[in-house]
Coordinates of C-alpha atoms in Angstrom, one line a residue:
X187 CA -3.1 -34.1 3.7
X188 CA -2.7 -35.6 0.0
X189 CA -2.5 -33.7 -3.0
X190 CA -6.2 -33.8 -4.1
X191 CA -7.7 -32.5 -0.5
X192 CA -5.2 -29.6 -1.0
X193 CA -6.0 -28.6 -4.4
X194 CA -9.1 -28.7 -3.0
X195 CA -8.6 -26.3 -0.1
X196 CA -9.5 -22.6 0.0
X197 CA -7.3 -19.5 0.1
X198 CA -7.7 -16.5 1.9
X199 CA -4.8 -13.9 1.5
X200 CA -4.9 -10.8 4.1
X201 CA -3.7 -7.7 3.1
X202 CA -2.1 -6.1 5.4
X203 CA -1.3 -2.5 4.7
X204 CA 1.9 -1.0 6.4
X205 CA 3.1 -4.0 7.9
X206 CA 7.3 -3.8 7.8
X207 CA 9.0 -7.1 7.4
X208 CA 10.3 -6.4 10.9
X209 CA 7.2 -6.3 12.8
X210 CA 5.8 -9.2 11.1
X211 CA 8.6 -11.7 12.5
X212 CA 8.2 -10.3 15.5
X213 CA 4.0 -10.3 15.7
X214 CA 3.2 -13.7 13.9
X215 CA 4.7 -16.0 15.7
X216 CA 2.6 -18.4 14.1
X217 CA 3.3 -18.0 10.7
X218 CA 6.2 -18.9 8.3
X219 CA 7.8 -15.5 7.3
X220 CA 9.5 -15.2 4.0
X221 CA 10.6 -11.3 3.0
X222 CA 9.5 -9.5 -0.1
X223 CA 10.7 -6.5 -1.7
X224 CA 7.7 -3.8 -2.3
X225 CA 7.8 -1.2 -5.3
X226 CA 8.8 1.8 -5.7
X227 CA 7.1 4.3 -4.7
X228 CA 5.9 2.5 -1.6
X229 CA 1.9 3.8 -1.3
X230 CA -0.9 1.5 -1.5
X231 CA -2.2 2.4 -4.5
X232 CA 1.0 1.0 -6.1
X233 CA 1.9 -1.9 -4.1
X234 CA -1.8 -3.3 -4.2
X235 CA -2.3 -3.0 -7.9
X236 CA 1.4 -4.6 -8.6
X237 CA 0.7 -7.7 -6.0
X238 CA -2.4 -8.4 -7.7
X239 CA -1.4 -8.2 -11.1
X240 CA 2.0 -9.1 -10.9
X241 CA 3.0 -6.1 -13.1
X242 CA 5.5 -3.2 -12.4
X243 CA 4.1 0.6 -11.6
X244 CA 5.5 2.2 -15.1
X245 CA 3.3 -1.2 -16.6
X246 CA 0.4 -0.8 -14.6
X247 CA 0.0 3.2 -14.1
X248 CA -1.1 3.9 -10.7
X249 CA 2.8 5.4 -10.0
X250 CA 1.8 7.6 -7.0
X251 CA -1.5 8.8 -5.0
X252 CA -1.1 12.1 -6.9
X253 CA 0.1 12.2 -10.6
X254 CA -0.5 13.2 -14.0
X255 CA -2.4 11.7 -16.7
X256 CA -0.9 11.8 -20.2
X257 CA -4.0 13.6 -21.5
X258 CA -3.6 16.8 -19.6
X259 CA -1.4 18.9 -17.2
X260 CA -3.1 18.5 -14.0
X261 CA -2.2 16.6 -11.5
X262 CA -4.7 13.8 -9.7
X263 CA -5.2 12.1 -6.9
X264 CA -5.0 8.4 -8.2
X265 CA -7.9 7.0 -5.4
X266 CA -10.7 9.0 -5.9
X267 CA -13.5 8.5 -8.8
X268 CA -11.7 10.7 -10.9
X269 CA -12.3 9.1 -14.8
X270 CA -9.8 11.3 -16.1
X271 CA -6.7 9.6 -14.5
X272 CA -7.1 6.4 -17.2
X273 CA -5.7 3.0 -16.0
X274 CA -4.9 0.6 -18.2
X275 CA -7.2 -2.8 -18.2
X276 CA -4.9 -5.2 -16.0
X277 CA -5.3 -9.4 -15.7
X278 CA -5.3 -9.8 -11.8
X279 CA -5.2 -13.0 -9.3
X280 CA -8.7 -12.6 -9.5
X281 CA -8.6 -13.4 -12.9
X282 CA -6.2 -16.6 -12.5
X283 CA -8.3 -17.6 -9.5
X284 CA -11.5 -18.0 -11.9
X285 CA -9.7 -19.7 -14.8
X286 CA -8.6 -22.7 -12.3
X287 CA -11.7 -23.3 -11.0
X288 CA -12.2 -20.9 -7.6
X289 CA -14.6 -18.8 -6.5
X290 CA -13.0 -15.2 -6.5
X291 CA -14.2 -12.9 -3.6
X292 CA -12.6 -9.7 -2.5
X293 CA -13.6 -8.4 0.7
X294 CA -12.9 -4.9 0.1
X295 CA -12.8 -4.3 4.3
X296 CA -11.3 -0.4 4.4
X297 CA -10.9 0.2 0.8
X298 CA -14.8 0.4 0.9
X299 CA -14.7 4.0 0.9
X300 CA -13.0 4.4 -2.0
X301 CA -14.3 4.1 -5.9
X302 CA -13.2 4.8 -9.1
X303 CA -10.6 3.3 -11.6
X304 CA -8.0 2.6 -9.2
X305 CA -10.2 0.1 -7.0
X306 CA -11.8 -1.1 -10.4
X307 CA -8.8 -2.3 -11.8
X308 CA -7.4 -3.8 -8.8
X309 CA -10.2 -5.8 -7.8
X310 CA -11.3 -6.7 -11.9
X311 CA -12.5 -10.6 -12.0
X312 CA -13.6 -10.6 -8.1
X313 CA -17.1 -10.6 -6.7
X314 CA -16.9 -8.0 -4.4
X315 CA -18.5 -8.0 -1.2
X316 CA -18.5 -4.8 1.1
X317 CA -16.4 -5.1 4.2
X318 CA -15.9 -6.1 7.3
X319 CA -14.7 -2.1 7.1
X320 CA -12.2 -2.0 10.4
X321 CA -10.3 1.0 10.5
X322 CA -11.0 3.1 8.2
X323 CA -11.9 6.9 9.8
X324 CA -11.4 5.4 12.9
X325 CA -7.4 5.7 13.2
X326 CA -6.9 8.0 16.0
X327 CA -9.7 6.5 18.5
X328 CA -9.0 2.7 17.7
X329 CA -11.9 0.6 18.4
X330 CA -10.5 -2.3 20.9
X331 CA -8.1 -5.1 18.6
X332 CA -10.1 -8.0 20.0
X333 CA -13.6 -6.8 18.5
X334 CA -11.7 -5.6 15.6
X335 CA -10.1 -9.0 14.7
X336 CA -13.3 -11.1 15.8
X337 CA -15.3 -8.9 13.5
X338 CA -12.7 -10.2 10.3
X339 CA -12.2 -13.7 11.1
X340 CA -16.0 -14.1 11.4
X341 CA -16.7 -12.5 8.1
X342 CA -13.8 -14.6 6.5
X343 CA -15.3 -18.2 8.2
X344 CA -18.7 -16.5 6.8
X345 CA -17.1 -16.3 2.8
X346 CA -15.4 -20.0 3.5
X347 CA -18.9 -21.3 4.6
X348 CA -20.3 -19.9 1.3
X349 CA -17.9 -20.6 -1.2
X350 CA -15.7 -23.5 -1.6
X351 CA -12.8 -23.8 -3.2
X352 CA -12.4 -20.2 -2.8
X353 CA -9.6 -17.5 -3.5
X354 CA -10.9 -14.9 -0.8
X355 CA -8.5 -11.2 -0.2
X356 CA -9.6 -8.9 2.4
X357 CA -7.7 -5.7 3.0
X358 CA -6.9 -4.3 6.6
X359 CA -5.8 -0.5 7.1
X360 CA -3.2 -1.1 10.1
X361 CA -1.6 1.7 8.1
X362 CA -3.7 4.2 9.2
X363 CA -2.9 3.7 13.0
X364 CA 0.7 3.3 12.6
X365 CA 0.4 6.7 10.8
X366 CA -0.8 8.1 13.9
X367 CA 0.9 6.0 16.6
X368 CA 3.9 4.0 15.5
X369 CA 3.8 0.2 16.1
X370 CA 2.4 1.0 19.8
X371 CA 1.1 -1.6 22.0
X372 CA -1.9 -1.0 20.5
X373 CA -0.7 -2.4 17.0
X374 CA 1.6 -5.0 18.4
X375 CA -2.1 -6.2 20.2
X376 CA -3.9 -6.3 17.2
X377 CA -1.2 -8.0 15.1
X378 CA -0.7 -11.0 17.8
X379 CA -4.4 -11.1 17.8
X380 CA -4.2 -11.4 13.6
X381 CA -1.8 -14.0 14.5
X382 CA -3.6 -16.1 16.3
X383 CA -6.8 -15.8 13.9
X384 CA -5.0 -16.6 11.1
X385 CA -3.8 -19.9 12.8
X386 CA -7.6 -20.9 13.6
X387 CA -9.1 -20.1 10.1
X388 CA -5.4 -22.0 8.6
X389 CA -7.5 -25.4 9.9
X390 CA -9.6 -24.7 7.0
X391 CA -7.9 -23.2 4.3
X392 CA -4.8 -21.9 3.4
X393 CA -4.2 -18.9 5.1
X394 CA -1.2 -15.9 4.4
X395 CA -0.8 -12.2 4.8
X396 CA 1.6 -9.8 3.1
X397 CA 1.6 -6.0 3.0
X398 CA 2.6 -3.5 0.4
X399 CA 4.7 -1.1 2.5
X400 CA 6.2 -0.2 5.8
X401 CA 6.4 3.3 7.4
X402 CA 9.5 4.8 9.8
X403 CA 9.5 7.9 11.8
X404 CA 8.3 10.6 9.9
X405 CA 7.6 14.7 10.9
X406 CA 6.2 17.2 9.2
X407 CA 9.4 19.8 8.3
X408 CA 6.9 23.5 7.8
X409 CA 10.3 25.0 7.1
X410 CA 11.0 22.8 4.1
X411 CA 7.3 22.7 3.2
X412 CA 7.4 26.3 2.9
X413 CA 10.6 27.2 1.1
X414 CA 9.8 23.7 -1.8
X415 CA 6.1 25.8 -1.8
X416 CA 7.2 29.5 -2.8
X417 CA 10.0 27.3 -5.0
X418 CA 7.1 25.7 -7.1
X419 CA 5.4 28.9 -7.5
X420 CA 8.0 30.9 -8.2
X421 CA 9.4 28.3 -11.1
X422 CA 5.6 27.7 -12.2
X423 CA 6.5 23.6 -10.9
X424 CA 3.8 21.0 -9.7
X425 CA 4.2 18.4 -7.0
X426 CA 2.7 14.9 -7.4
X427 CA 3.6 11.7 -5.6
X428 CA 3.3 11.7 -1.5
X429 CA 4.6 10.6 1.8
X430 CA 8.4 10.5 1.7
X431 CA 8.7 10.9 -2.2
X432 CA 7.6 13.7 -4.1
X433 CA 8.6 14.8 -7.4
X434 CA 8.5 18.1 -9.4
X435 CA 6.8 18.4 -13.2
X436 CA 8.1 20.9 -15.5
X437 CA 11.4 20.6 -13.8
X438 CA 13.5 19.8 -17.0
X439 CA 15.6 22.5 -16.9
X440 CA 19.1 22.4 -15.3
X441 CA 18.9 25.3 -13.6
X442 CA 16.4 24.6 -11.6
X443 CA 18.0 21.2 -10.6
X444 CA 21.0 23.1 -9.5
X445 CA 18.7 25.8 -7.7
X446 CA 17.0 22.9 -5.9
X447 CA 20.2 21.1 -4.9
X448 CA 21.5 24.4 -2.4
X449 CA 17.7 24.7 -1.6
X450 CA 17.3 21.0 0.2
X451 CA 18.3 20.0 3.5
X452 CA 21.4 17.1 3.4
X453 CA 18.8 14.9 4.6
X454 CA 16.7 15.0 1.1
X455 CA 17.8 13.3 -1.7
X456 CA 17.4 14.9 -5.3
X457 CA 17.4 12.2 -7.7
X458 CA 16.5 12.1 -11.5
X459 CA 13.4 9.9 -12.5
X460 CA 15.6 7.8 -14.5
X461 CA 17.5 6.6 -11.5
X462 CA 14.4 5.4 -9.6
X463 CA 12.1 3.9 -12.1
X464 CA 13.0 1.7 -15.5
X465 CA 11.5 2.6 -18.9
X466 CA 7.9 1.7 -19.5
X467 CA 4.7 3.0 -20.8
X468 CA 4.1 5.4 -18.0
X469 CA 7.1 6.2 -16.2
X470 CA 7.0 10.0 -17.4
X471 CA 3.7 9.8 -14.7
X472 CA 6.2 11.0 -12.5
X473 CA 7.8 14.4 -12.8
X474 CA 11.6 14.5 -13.9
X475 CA 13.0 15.5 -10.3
X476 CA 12.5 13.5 -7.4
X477 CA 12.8 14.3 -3.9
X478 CA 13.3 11.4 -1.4
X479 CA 13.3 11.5 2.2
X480 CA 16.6 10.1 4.0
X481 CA 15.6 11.5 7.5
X482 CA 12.9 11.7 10.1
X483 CA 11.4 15.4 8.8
X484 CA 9.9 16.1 5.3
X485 CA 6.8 16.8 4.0
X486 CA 3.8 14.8 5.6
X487 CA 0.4 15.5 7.4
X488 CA 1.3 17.4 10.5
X489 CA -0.6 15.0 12.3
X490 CA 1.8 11.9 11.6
X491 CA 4.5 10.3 14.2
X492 CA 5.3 7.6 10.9
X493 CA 5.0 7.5 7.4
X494 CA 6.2 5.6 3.7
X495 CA 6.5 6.5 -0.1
X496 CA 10.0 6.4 0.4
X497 CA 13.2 3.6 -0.5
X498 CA 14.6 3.2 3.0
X499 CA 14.9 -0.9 3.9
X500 CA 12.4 -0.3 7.0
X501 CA 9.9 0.9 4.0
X502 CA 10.4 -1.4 1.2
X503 CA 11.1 -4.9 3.7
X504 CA 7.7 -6.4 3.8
X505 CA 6.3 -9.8 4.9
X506 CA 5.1 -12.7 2.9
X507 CA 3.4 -15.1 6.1
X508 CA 1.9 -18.3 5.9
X509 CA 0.0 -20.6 8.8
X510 CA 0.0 -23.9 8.3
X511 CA -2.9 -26.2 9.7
X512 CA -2.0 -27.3 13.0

């Protein structure tokens, strides 16, 4: 293929969320696997925003699924339609896409349930088109990974039929079932079958996947969750960020610091924001005293075998795939 035909060629990039580095080299046996290094913390709502705008959390603002907004004391979660929790106006891929001449589509697939300022941002310079939504609310019962994969590499080939040269990214909650299940057969199913879709649609355009986090063995500690609660009340603290790193606002006093040092378990890091997060506009969007988990129990949805937020490797290692026409 010469130069011109490929400038000419489409892009679709698959968003994989929670796919570890690990799994991915394992899975998509099709696909050239280079490994990338996702942010800190690792949630979604930062990893999407910083892939697509190539900018780091404190530049960008979306820190953690629940934080506070520099306008006021309360603490929000960053993915609903909450205009209070400001973001600030962000060039994305989208953006670039346009300027050299593609079409820019975003197939919002299971971020369709959510609105606000956070999807706004991260999809800004995209026509957006609604689906194919594959997982979302459907986690625990799992609809069948051939129907599910059919489903998204139809309405990809659809977008590529329409619109040409193209920069097309869809999203795909595998998260949500690794939440539930760990990487089960289940999820090692759906993956090969992603695998082998992304090799037939890589005849037509270029085709790669990356994700924004992994997730590790993860179980709800009620103990911890209890003692950190009456904690927080008692000291008149807030919590924000999730999954396997929370922090503490109003914590700026070092007596608490030492109070909460005897109070966690040896398998819970307390770690000062500074250490964790370089200066920027809106770094103090996380409270002064982080906790991070190290182990397999800390605070989660009691419903969860796996989960992410955290630093481990196993959390931050994610895959950057490419297919190549055969």
């Amino acid at each position: 293929m010469d130069r011109e035909e490929e400038r000419g060629r489409s892009l679709v990039v698959i968003g994989a969320d929670g796919v570890g580095l690990a799994d991915a080299r394992r899975l998509w046996r099709g696909a050239r696997i280079s490994a990338m290094s996702a942010e800190l913390p690792t949630t979604s709502s930062t990893g999407w925003l910083s892939s697509l705008t190539g900018l780091a959390p404190v530049e960008h603002g979306a820190l953690g699924v629940v934080q506070r907004a520099e306008a006021d004391r309360v603490a929000r979660f960053v993915l609903s339609p909450d205009p209070d929790l400001a973001l600030p106006p962000v060039a994305t891929a989208f953006e670039d896409a346009a300027r050299l001449g593609r079409r820019a589509i975003a197939l919002t697939g299971d971020l369709l349930d959510l609105d606000g300022p956070w999807r706004s941002r991260l999809l800004a310079g995209a026509e957006i088109r609604e689906g194919p939504r594959l997982l979302a609310g459907r986690a625990v019962e799992r609809p069948e990974p051939g129907e599910l994969v059919e489903t998204l590499e139809s309405a990809l080939a659809r977008t590529l039929d329409e619109a040409a040269p193209a920069f097309v990214w869809c999203h795909v909650d595998i998260d949500l079932a690794i939440h539930h299940h760990g990487v089960d057969p289940w999820v090692e199913d759906l993956l090969a079958r992603l695998d082998a879709a992304a090799g037939r649609l890589a005849r037509r355009a270029r085709v790669v996947a990356y994700a924004d986090h992994g997730l590790v063995p993860t179980r709800h500690d009620p103990g911890l969750a209890a003692r950190l609660a009456a904690f927080c009340e008692r000291e008149g603290l807030a919590v924000g960020g999730a999954g396997r790193m929370r922090w503490l606002y109003d914590a700026d006093d070092p007596r608490i610091e030492r109070a909460l040092r005897t109070l966690l378990p040896e398998d819970v890091r307390l770690v000062r924001r500074e250490a964790l997060f370089p200066a920027g506009p809106y770094r103090a969007r996380v409270g002064p005293l982080v906790l991070l988990a190290t182990g397999t129990r800390f605070l989660t949805d009691p419903l969860y075998t796996h989960d992410h937020g955290g630093g481990s490797p196993a959390e931050r290692r994610v895959p950057f795939a490419v297919w190549e026409a055969r």
